[in-house]
Amino acid sequence: SKAFNMRSLKEHLAGNYKITSFDGALHIRKTGAVILETEGDIFIFPYGVIVTWGLAKELEIEFAKSLQPFLAEHLGAIDDDLYTYSYDETASIVDDHIVLPNQDLSSKLACSYALAQSAKLGGFENTI
């Protein structure tokens, strides 16, 4: 089972980012040029999954690779799922599009927990 060493990871990231902890998960607000898609939210879950919102694909991959030394086991390749998202009054997930009810961090966090658990279960299914 792949999992992050969260204590070491948090110490490492604290040098470069402001980190918030949420019930075992870590949150980073990546800031930069919005037009270049370098600004967004990153959630890191102890069971070896990260969920990002609003970052360019290249930055997601670069960030994920930077976390590999903190995994209990190294991944051969990064497995990823791509979703689009928008905001509307009612939350939903249809096909690969997520609708969040607001721009609150708590909405992204709740959805991120579900996506992360789904990704972890998918990894278990592939292993079996």
Coordinates of C-alpha atoms in Angstrom, one line a residue:
S1 CA 0.0 0.0 0.0
K2 CA 1.5 3.3 -1.1
A3 CA 1.3 6.1 1.5
F4 CA 3.1 9.3 2.3
N5 CA 5.3 9.9 5.3
M6 CA 3.2 12.9 6.2
R7 CA 5.5 14.2 9.0
S8 CA 8.5 14.4 6.7
L9 CA 6.5 15.7 3.8
K10 CA 4.9 18.5 5.9
E11 CA 8.4 19.5 7.2
H12 CA 9.7 19.6 3.6
L13 CA 6.8 21.5 2.1
A14 CA 6.7 24.0 5.0
G15 CA 9.9 25.6 3.7
N16 CA 8.2 26.6 0.5
Y17 CA 4.5 26.8 1.1
K18 CA 1.9 27.8 3.7
I19 CA 0.3 24.5 4.7
T20 CA -3.0 23.9 6.4
S21 CA -3.9 20.5 7.9
F22 CA -7.4 19.1 7.6
D23 CA -8.1 15.8 9.4
G24 CA -4.9 14.2 8.1
A25 CA -4.9 15.9 4.7
L26 CA -2.6 18.8 3.8
H27 CA -3.7 21.8 1.8
I28 CA -1.5 24.2 -0.1
R29 CA -2.7 27.3 -1.9
K30 CA -0.3 27.6 -4.8
T31 CA -0.1 31.2 -6.0
G32 CA 1.4 32.6 -9.1
A33 CA 0.2 34.0 -12.4
V34 CA -3.5 33.0 -13.0
I35 CA -3.1 33.5 -16.7
L36 CA -0.4 30.8 -16.8
E37 CA -2.5 28.4 -14.6
T38 CA 0.1 28.4 -11.9
E39 CA -2.4 29.3 -9.2
G40 CA -4.6 26.7 -7.5
D41 CA -5.3 24.4 -4.6
I42 CA -3.4 21.2 -3.8
F43 CA -4.7 18.6 -1.3
I44 CA -2.3 15.8 -0.2
F45 CA -3.8 12.7 1.4
P46 CA -1.8 10.4 3.6
Y47 CA -2.7 7.3 1.5
G48 CA -0.6 8.5 -1.4
V49 CA -3.1 10.6 -3.4
I50 CA -3.0 14.3 -4.4
V51 CA -5.9 16.3 -5.8
T52 CA -5.2 19.6 -7.5
W53 CA -7.6 22.4 -8.6
G54 CA -6.8 25.0 -11.2
L55 CA -3.1 24.0 -11.9
A56 CA -1.7 23.4 -15.4
K57 CA -1.1 19.8 -16.1
E58 CA 2.7 20.3 -16.3
L59 CA 2.8 21.8 -12.8
E60 CA 0.6 19.0 -11.4
I61 CA 3.1 16.4 -12.8
E62 CA 6.1 18.3 -11.6
F63 CA 4.6 18.7 -8.1
A64 CA 3.6 15.0 -7.9
K65 CA 7.1 13.9 -8.9
S66 CA 8.6 16.1 -6.2
L67 CA 6.5 14.1 -3.6
Q68 CA 7.7 10.7 -4.6
P69 CA 10.6 10.6 -2.2
F70 CA 8.0 10.8 0.6
L71 CA 6.1 7.7 -0.5
A72 CA 6.6 4.5 1.5
E73 CA 6.8 2.8 -1.9
H74 CA 7.7 4.6 -5.1
L75 CA 5.3 4.5 -8.0
G76 CA 6.4 3.3 -11.3
A77 CA 4.2 5.9 -13.0
I78 CA 1.9 8.6 -11.9
D79 CA -1.8 7.6 -12.4
D80 CA -4.1 10.5 -13.0
D81 CA -7.7 11.4 -13.7
L82 CA -8.7 14.6 -15.3
Y83 CA -11.9 16.4 -14.5
T84 CA -13.2 19.9 -15.4
Y85 CA -15.0 22.0 -12.9
S86 CA -17.3 25.0 -12.6
Y87 CA -19.5 26.6 -10.0
D88 CA -23.4 26.6 -9.9
E89 CA -26.1 26.5 -7.2
T90 CA -26.2 22.7 -7.0
A91 CA -23.2 20.4 -6.6
S92 CA -22.9 17.5 -9.0
I93 CA -20.5 15.2 -10.8
V94 CA -21.6 14.2 -14.3
D95 CA -19.2 12.2 -16.4
D96 CA -15.9 14.1 -16.0
H97 CA -17.3 17.4 -15.0
I98 CA -17.6 18.6 -11.4
V99 CA -20.0 21.4 -10.4
L100 CA -19.2 23.0 -7.0
P101 CA -21.9 25.0 -5.2
N102 CA -19.5 27.8 -4.2
Q103 CA -15.8 28.8 -4.2
D104 CA -15.3 27.9 -0.5
L105 CA -12.3 25.8 0.2
S106 CA -14.5 23.4 2.2
S107 CA -16.4 22.5 -1.0
K108 CA -13.1 21.6 -2.8
L109 CA -11.9 19.7 0.3
A110 CA -15.1 17.6 0.5
C111 CA -15.0 16.8 -3.2
S112 CA -11.2 16.1 -3.0
Y113 CA -11.8 13.5 -0.3
A114 CA -14.2 11.7 -2.5
L115 CA -11.9 11.9 -5.6
A116 CA -8.9 10.8 -3.6
Q117 CA -10.7 7.8 -2.1
S118 CA -12.0 6.8 -5.5
A119 CA -8.5 7.0 -7.0
K120 CA -7.1 4.9 -4.1
L121 CA -9.8 2.3 -4.6
G122 CA -9.1 2.3 -8.4
G123 CA -5.5 1.6 -7.6
F124 CA -6.5 -1.4 -5.4
E125 CA -8.7 -2.7 -8.2
N126 CA -5.8 -2.5 -10.7
T127 CA -3.6 -4.4 -8.2
I128 CA -6.1 -7.1 -7.7

